[in-house]
Coordinates of C-alpha atoms in Angstrom, one line a residue:
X15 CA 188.4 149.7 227.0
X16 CA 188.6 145.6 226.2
X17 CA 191.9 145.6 228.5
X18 CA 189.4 146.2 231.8
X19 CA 188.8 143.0 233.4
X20 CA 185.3 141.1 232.3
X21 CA 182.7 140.7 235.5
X22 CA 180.4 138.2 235.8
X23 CA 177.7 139.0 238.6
X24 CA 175.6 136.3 240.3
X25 CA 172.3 136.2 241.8
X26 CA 172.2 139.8 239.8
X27 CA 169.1 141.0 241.0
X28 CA 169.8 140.5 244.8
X29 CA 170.4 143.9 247.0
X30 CA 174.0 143.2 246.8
X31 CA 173.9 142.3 243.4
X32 CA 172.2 145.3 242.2
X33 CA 175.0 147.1 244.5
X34 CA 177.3 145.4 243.1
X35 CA 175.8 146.1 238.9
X36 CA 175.9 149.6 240.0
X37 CA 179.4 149.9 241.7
X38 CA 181.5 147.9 238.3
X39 CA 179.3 149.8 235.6
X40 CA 180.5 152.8 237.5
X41 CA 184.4 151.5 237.5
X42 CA 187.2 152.4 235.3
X43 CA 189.1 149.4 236.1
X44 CA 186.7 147.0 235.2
X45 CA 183.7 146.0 233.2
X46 CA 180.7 144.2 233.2
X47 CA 179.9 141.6 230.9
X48 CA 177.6 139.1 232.2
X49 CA 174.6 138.9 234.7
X50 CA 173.9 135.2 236.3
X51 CA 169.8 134.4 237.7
X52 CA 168.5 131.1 238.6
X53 CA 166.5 129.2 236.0
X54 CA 163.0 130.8 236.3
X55 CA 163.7 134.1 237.5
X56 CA 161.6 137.2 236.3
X57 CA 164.7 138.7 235.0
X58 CA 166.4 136.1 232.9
X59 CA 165.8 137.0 229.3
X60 CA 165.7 140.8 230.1
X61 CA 168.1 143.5 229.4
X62 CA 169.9 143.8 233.2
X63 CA 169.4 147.4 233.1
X64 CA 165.8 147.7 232.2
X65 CA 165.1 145.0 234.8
X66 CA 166.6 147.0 237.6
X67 CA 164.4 149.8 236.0
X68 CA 167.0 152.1 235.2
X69 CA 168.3 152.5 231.0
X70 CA 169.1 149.9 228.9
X71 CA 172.6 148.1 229.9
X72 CA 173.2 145.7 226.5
X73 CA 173.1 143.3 229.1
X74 CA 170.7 140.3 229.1
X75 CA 170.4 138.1 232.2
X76 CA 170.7 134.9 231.8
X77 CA 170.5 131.3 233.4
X78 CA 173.0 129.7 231.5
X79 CA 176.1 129.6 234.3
X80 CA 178.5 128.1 231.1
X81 CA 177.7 130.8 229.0
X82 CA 178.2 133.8 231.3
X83 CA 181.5 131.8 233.5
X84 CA 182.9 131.8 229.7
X85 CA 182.6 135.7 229.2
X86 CA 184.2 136.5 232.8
X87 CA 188.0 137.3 233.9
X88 CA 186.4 138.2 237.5
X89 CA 183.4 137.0 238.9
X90 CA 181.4 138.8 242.1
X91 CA 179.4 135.9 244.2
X92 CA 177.1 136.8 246.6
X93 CA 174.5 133.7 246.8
X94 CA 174.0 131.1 248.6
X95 CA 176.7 128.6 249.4
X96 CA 175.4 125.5 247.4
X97 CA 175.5 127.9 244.3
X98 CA 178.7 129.3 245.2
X99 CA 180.3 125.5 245.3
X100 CA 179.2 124.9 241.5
X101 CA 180.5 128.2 240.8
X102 CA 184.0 127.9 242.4
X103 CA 184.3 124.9 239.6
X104 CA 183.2 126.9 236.8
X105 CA 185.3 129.9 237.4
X106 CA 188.0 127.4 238.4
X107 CA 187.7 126.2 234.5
X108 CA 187.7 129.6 233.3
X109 CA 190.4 130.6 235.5
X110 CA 188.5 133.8 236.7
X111 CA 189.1 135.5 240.3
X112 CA 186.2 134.4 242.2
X113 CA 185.2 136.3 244.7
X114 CA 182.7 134.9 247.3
X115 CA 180.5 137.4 249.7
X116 CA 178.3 134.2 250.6
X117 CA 178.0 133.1 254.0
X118 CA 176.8 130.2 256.2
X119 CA 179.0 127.6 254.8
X120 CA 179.2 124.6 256.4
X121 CA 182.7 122.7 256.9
X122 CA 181.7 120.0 254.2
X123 CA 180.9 122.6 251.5
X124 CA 184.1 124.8 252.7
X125 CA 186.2 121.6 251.6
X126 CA 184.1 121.7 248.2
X127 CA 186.0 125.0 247.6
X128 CA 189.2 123.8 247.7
X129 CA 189.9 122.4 244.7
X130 CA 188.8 124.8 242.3
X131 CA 191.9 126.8 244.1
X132 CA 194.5 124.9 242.9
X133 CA 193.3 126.2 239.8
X134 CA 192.3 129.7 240.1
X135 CA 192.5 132.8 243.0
X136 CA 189.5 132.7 245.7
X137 CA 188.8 135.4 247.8
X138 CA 186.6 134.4 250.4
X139 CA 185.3 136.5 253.0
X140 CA 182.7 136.7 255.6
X141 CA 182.7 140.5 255.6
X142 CA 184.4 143.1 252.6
X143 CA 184.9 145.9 254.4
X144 CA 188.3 147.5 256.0
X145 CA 186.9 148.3 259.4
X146 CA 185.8 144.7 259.8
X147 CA 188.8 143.3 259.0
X148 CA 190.8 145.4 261.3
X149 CA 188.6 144.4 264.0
X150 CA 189.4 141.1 264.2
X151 CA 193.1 141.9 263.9
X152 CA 192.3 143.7 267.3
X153 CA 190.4 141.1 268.4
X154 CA 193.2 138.2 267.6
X155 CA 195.5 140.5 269.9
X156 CA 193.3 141.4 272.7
X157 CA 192.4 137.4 273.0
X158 CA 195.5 136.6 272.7
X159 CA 196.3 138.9 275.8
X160 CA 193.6 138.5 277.9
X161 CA 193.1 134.9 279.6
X162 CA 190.2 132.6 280.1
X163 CA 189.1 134.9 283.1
X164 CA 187.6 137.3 280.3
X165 CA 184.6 135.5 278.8
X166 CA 184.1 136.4 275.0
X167 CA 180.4 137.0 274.0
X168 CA 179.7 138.4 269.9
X169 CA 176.9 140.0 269.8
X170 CA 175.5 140.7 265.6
X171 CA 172.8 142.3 264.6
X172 CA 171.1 142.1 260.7
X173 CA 168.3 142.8 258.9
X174 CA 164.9 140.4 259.1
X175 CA 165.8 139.0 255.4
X176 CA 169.1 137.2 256.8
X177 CA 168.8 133.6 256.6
X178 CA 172.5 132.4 258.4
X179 CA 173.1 133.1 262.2
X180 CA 175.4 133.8 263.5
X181 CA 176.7 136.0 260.5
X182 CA 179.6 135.1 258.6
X183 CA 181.3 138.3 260.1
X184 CA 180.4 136.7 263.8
X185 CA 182.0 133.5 262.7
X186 CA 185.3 135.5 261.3
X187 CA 185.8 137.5 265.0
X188 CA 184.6 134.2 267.0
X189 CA 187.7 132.6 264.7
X190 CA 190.2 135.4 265.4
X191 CA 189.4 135.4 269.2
X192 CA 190.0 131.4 269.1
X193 CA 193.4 131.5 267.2
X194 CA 194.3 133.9 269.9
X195 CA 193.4 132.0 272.5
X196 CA 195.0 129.0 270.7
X197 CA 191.8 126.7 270.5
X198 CA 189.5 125.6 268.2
X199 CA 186.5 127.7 267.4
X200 CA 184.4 124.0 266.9
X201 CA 185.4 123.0 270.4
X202 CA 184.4 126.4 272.3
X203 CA 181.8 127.9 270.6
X204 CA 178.3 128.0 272.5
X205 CA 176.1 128.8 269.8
X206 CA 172.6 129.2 271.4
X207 CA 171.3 129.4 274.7
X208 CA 168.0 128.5 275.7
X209 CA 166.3 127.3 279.2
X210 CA 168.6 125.8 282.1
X211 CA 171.8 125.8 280.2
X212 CA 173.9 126.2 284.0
X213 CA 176.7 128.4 284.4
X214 CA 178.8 129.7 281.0
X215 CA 181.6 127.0 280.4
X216 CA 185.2 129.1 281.0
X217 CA 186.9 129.6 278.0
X218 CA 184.2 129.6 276.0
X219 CA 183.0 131.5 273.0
X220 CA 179.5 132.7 272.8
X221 CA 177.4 134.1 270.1
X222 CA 174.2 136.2 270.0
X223 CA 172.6 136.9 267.0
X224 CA 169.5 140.0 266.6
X225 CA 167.3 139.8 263.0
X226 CA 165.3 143.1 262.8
X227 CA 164.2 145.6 260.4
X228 CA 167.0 147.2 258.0
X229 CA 169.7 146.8 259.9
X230 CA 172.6 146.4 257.7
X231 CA 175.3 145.1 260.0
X232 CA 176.4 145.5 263.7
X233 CA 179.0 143.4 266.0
X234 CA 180.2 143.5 269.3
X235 CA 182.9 141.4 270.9
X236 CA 183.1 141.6 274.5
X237 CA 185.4 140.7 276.8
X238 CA 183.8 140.5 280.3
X239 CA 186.3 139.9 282.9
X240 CA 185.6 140.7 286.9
X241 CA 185.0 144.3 287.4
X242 CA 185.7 145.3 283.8
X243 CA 184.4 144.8 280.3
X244 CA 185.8 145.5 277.3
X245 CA 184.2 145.6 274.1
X246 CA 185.2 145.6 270.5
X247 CA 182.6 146.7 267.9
X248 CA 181.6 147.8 264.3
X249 CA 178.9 149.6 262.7
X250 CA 178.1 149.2 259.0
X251 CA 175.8 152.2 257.9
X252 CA 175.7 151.6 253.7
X253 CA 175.7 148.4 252.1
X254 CA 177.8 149.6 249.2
X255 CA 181.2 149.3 251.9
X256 CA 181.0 145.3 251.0
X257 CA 180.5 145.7 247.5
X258 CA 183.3 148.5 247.4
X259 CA 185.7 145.8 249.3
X260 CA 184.7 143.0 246.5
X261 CA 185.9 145.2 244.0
X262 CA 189.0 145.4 246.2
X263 CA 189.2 142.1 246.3
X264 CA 189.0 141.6 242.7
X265 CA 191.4 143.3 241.1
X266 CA 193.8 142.3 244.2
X267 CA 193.5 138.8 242.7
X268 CA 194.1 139.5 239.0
X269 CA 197.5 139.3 240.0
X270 CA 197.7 136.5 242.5
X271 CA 198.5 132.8 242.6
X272 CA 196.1 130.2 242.2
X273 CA 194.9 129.6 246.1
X274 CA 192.4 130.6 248.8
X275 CA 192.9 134.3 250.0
X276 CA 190.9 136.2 251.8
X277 CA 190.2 140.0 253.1
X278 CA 193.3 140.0 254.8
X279 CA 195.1 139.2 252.1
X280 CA 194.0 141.6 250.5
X281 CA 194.4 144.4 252.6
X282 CA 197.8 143.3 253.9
X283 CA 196.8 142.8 257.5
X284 CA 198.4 139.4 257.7

């Protein structure tokens, strides 16, 4: 039993978190050890298992990051990204797997990260599941083929409780169509439209994002040439699919070099 990996889970009693409690007490390959809430929470102090209103875990949240980071061989990170750039240092000093579901990153905190992987395996993604990662393999190649005549246009569509846009999953395919087309997403991507913009720059990279309801997760990358369009797309119908790829993800990097990795690492499609 004690030879299964210790997880630490952060921001414990967010959806994914909850997912994510559920998924690794479920596991035979790992175990779970410590719940992380920020300082003030209704839940720190409680047994995690009674707080999420099911039996009695012999967990306690808690809001002490150096006292769970110290229990943890893997830890599953699903914040925010100012939380997830403290954490990369503290599981950088423990020398735990971090794995980091968080989006909306800006370049300035994606530097932050990189120190604490010359000390320990970061697996960073903007989306955990297979199908997602697969399509932007396809979309890499289909940029890569088609010229500046096709307009790209992402299209995402989340929930109403998503803070970032675009999603962190748009950002990923708007990077694999630019390193197709051999350009730099920062130099090509049109963001937001609003008012007299004038006519779509060629070569350009556009993004559309839709916040509604429950949606979990939809994106479309089209292509829009003359006469033609083709478009590129995923559906994600259960939440559990990312938490199910962080798991992936985790034991993947038990056995991995210090460094930054990320799905496609993982899965081999590199």
């Amino acid at each position: 039993m004690t030879d299964r990996p210790g997880v630490l889970i952060t921001g414990v009693s967010g959806r994914m978190g909850r997912m994510l409690t559920e998924l690794v007490i479920a596991s035979d390959d790992m175990r779970l050890v410590a719940a992380l809430e920020r300082p003030g929470h209704e839940w720190v102090g409680q047994d995690l298992g009674l707080a999420m209103g099911r039996g009695a875990l012999g967990i306690t949240v808690t809001d002490d990051p150096l006292e769970a980071f110290a229990k943890a061989q893997i830890v599953l990170d699903f914040t925010a990204p100012e939380a997830s750039v403290e954490f990369a240092r503290l599981a950088a000093q423990a020398r735990a797997v971090h794995v980091i579901g968080t989006t909306g990153f800006t370049e300035e905190q994606l530097a932050a990260l990189r120190p604490a992987a010359r000390h320990a395996v970061i697996i960073r993604a903007g989306n955990m599941s297979l199908g997602v990662n697969l399509l932007t393999v396809l979309v890499r190649m289909v940029a890569e083929k088609l010229d500046a005549d096709y307009d790209i246009e992402i299209v995402e569509a989340h929930h109403n409780r998503k803070v970032d846009a675009p999603s962190g999953t748009a950002l990923m395919l708007g990077e694999a169509a630019a390193e197709g087309r051999g350009v730099k997403l920062a130099e090509v991507a049109d963001r937001g439209r609003d008012g007299i913009t004038g006519p779509r720059e060629r070569g350009h990279i556009g993004f559309s994002a839709i916040r509604g309801g429950d949606i979990i997760g939809e994106h479309q990358v089209i292509f829009a040439g003359q006469g033609e369009r083709l478009v590129l797309g995923h559906v994600a119908s259960d939440r559990a699919l990312f938490a199910r790829g962080a798991l992936k993800a985790a034991l993947w990097g038990m056995n991995r070099k210090p460094g930054e990795y990320d799905m496609l690492d993982v899965l081999g499609l590199r």
